[in-house]
Short mmCIF file of C-alpha atoms in Angstrom, two decimals:
data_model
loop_
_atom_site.label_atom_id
_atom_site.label_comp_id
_atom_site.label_asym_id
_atom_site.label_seq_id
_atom_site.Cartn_x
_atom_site.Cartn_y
_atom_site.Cartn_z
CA UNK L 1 76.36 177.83 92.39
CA UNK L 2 75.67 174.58 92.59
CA UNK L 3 76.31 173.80 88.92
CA UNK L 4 79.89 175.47 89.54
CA UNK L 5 80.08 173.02 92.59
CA UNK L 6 79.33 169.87 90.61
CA UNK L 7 81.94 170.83 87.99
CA UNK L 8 84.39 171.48 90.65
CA UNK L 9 83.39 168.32 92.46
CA UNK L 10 83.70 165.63 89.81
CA UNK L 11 87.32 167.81 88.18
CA UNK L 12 88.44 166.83 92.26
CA UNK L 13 87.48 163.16 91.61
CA UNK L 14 88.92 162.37 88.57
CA UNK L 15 92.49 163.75 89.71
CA UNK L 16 92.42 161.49 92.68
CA UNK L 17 91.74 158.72 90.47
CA UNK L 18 94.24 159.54 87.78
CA UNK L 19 96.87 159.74 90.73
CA UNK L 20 96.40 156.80 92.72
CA UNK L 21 96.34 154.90 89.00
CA UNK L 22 99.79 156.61 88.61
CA UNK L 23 100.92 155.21 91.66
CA UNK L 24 99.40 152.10 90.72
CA UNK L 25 101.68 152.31 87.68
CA UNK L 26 105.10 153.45 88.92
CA UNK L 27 104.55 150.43 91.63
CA UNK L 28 104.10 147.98 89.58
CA UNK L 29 107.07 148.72 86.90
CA UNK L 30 110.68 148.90 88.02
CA UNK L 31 111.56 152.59 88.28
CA UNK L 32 114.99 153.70 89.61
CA UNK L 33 114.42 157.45 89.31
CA UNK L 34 111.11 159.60 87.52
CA UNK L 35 112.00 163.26 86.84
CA UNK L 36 108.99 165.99 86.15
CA UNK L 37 109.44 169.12 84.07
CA UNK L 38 113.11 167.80 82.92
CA UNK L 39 114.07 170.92 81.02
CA UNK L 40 116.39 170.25 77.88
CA UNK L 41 118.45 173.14 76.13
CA UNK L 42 121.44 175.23 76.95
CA UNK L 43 122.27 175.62 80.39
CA UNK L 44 119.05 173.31 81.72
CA UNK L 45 119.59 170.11 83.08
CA UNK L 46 119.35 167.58 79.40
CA UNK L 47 121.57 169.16 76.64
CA UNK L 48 119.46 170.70 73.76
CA UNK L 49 118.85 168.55 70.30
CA UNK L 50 121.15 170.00 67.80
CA UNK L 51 120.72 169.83 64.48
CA UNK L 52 123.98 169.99 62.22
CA UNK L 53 123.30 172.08 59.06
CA UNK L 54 125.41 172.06 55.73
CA UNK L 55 127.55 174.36 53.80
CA UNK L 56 124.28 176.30 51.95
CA UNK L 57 122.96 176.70 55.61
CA UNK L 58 126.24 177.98 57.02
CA UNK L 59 127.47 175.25 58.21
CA UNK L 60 125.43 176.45 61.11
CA UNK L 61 123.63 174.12 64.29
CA UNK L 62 119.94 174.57 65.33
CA UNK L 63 119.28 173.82 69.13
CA UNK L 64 116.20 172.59 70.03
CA UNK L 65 115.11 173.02 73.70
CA UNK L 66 111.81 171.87 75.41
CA UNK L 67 110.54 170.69 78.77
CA UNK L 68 109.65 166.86 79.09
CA UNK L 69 106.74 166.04 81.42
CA UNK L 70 108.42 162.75 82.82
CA UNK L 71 110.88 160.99 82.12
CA UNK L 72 111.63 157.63 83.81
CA UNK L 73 115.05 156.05 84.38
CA UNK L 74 114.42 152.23 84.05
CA UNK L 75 117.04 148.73 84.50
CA UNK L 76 120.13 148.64 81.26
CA UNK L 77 120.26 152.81 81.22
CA UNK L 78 117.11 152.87 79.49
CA UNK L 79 114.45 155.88 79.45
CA UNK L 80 110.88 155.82 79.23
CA UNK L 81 108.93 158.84 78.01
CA UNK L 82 105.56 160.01 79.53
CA UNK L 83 103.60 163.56 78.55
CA UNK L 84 100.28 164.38 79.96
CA UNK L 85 97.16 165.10 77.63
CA UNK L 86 93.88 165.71 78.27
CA UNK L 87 92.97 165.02 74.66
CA UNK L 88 92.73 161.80 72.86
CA UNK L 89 95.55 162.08 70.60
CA UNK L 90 96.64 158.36 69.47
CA UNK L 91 100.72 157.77 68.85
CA UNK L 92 100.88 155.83 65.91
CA UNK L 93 104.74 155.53 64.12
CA UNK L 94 103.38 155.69 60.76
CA UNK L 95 102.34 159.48 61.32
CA UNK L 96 105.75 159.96 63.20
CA UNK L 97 108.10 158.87 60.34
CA UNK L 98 105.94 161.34 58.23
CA UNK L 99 106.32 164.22 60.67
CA UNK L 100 102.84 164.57 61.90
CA UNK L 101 103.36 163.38 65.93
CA UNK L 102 107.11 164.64 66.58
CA UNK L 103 106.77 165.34 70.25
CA UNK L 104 107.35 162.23 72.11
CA UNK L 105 110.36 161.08 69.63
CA UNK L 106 112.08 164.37 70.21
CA UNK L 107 112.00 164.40 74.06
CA UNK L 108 113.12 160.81 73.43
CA UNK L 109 115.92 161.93 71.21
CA UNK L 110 116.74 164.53 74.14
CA UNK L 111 116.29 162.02 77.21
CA UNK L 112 118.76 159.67 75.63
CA UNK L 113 121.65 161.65 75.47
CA UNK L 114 123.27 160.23 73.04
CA UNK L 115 124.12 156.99 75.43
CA UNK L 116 121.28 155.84 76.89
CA UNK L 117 118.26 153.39 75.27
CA UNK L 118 114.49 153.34 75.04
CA UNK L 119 112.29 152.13 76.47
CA UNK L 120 108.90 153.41 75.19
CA UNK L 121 106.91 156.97 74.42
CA UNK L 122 103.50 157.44 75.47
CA UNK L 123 100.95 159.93 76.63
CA UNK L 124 98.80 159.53 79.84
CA UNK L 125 95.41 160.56 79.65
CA UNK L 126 93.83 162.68 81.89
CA UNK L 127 90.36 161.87 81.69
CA UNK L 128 87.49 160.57 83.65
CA UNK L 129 87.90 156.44 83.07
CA UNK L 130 83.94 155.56 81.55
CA UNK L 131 83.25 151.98 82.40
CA UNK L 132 80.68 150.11 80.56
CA UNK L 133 78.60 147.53 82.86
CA UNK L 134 75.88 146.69 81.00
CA UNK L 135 76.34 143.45 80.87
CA UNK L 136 77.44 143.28 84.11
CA UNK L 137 80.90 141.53 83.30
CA UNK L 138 83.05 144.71 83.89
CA UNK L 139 81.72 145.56 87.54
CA UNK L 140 83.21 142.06 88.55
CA UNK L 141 86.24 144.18 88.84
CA UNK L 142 85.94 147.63 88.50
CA UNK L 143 88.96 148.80 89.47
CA UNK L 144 90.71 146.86 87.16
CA UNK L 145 88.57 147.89 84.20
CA UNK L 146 89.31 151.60 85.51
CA UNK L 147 92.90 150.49 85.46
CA UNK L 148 92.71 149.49 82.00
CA UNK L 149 90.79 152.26 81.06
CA UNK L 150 93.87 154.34 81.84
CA UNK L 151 96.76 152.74 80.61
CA UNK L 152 99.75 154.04 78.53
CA UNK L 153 99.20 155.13 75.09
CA UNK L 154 102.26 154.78 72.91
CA UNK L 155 104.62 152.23 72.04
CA UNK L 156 106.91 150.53 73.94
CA UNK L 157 110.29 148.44 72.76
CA UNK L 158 109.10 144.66 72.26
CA UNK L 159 111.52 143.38 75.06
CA UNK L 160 110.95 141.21 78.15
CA UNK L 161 112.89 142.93 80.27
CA UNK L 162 111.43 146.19 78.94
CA UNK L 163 107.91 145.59 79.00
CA UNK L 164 108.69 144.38 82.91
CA UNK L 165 110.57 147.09 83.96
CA UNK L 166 107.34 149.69 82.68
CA UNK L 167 104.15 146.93 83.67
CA UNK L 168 105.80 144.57 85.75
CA UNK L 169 104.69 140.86 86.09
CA UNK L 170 101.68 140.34 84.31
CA UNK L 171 99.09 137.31 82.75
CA UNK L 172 96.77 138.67 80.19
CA UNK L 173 96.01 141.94 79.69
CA UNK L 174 98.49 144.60 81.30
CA UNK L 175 96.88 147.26 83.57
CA UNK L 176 99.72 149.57 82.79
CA UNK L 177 100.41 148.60 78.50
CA UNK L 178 97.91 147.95 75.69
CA UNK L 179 99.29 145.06 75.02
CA UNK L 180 98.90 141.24 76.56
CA UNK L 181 101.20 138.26 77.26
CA UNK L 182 99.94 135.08 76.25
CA UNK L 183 100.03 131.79 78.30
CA UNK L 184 103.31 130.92 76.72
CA UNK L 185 104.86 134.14 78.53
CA UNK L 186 104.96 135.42 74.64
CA UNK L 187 103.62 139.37 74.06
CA UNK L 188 100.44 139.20 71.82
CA UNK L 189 101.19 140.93 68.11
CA UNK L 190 100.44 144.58 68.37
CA UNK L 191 101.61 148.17 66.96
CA UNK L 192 101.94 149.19 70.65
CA UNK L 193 104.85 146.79 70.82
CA UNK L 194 108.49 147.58 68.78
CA UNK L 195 111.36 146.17 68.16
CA UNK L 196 114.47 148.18 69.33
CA UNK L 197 116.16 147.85 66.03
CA UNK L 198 112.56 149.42 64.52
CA UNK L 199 112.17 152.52 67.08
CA UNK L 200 115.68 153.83 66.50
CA UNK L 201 114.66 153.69 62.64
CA UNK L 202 111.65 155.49 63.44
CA UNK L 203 113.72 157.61 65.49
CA UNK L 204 116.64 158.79 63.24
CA UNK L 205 113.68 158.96 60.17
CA UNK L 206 112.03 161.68 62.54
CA UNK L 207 115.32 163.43 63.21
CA UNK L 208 115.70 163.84 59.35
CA UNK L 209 112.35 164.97 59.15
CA UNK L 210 113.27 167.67 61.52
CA UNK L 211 116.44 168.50 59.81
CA UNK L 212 114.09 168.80 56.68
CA UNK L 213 111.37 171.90 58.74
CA UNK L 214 114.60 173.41 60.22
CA UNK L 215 116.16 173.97 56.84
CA UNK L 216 112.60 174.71 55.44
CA UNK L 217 112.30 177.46 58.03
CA UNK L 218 115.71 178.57 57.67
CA UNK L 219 114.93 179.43 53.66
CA UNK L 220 111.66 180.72 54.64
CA UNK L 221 109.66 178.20 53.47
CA UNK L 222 106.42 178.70 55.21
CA UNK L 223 103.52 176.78 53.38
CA UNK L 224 100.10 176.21 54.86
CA UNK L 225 99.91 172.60 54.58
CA UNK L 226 98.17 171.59 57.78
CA UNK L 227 97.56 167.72 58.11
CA UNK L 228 94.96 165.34 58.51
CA UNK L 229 95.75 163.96 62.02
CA UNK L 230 93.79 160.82 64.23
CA UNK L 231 90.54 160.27 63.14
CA UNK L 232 90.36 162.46 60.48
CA UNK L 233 91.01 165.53 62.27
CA UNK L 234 93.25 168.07 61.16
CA UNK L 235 95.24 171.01 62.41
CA UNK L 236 93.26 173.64 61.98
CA UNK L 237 90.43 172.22 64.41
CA UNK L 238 92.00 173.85 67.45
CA UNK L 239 94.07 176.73 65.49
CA UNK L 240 93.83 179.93 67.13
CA UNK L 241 94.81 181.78 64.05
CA UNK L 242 91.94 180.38 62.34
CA UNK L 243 90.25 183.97 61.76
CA UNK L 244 92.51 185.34 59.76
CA UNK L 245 94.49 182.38 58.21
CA UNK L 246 93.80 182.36 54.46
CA UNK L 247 93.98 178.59 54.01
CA UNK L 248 91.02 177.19 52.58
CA UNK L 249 90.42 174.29 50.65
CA UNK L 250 88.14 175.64 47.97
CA UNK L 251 90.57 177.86 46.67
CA UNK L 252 93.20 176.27 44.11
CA UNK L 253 96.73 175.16 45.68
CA UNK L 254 95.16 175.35 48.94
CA UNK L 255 95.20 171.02 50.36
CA UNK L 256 95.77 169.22 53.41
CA UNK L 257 98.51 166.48 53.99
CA UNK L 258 97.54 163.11 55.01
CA UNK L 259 100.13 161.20 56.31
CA UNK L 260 98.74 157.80 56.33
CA UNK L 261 98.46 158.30 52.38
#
């Protein structure tokens, strides 16, 4: 019907607009090579993660294996990681070093190979951009405002070349980064902007905390201890299993783990 129609109609517009802003993007950075669906494991094209055990494990190694929306090869053998969401999920390191967001810094971890550098994680929305012209001072240039409006969410390593090589040339705010330069050529302070020494910290603190849930699974160490994720959510919000999970705070021993705390 024409309900059906409208749906369909508006799902066709946005992904035209989210692709030409992806264009937009890959132009204006300094890409030498983007790969989709780069598979990492045994026999795929990235070898897996693997995790070294000790003695009381076996001495044994746990392989971790995924598939990485995009990764893009950038200038100095550096990698930049991008994964598609159609949520609004935030990357913030705090939650990262703590184990809550462990995505992004493990297809990182796996993109590298153990030689190459980062560049920056981040999600790409895939939303409708919502413009607000009220006052009239965004519709001077609504395409950049959409621009904006879709820009990387992540964090990116607080380097010159870096930051050029993912937004390109750029005076004020960036229509690929959250971040801005000021008139000085200087970036603006922000959390969206890392120094290398700082992400592979952030990096090798999330490996351990993997080490940590592989061991934990390995002794069959199960708990329910879902988190309290970006804006208060948690994750049992979108749990399938939520109809015949026991958890529940009222009862004693039963709590949530917030990160930030």
């Amino acid at each position: 019907g024409n309900e059906e129609k409208y749906r369909s109609d508006r799902i066709l517009d946005t992904c035209i607009q989210v692709a030409k802003n992806l264009v937009s993007q890959v132009r204006a950075g300094s890409i030498l090579k983007g790969s989709f669906e780069v598979g990492f494991g045994r026999g795929r094209e990235i070898p897996p993660i693997e995790i070294k055990l000790g003695e009381e494990d076996g001495n044994a190694t746990a392989y971790i294996e995924g598939i990485i929306d995009r990764v893009d090869y950038l200038p100095g053998d550096r990698v930049k990681i991008i994964d598609y969401k159609t949520g609004n999920i935030e990357f913030k390191a705090e939650e990262a070093r703590k184990g809550y967001l462990l995505q992004l810094m493990l297809y990182m971890e796996a993109a590298r190979e153990k030689v190459k550098r980062p560049a920056g994680v981040f999600y790409y929305h895939i939303k409708e951009p919502l413009i607000d012209v009220t006052d009239g001072s965004a519709a001077k240039d609504l395409p950049q405002e959409i621009a904006k409006e879709l820009r990387l969410e992540g964090v990116a390593v607080d380097d010159p070349e870096v930051v050029t090589s993912i937004a390109g040339d750029f005076m004020g705010a960036s229509d690929v980064l959250p971040i801005s330069r000021k008139k000085d050529g200087s970036f603006k302070k922000t959390k969206k902007l890392m120094s290398e020494e700082d992400f592979n910290d952030m990096e090798n603190t999330v490996m351990q905390v993997v080490k940590g849930k592989v061991e934990d699974l390995l002794k069959g160490r199960v708990a329910v201890e879902p988190m309290v994720g970006h804006n208060n959510t948690n994750a049992c919000v979108y749990c399938e299993y939520r109809p015949v999970c026991r958890f529940d705070k009222v009862f004693e021993g039963n709590k949530m783990i917030d990160p930030k705390v």
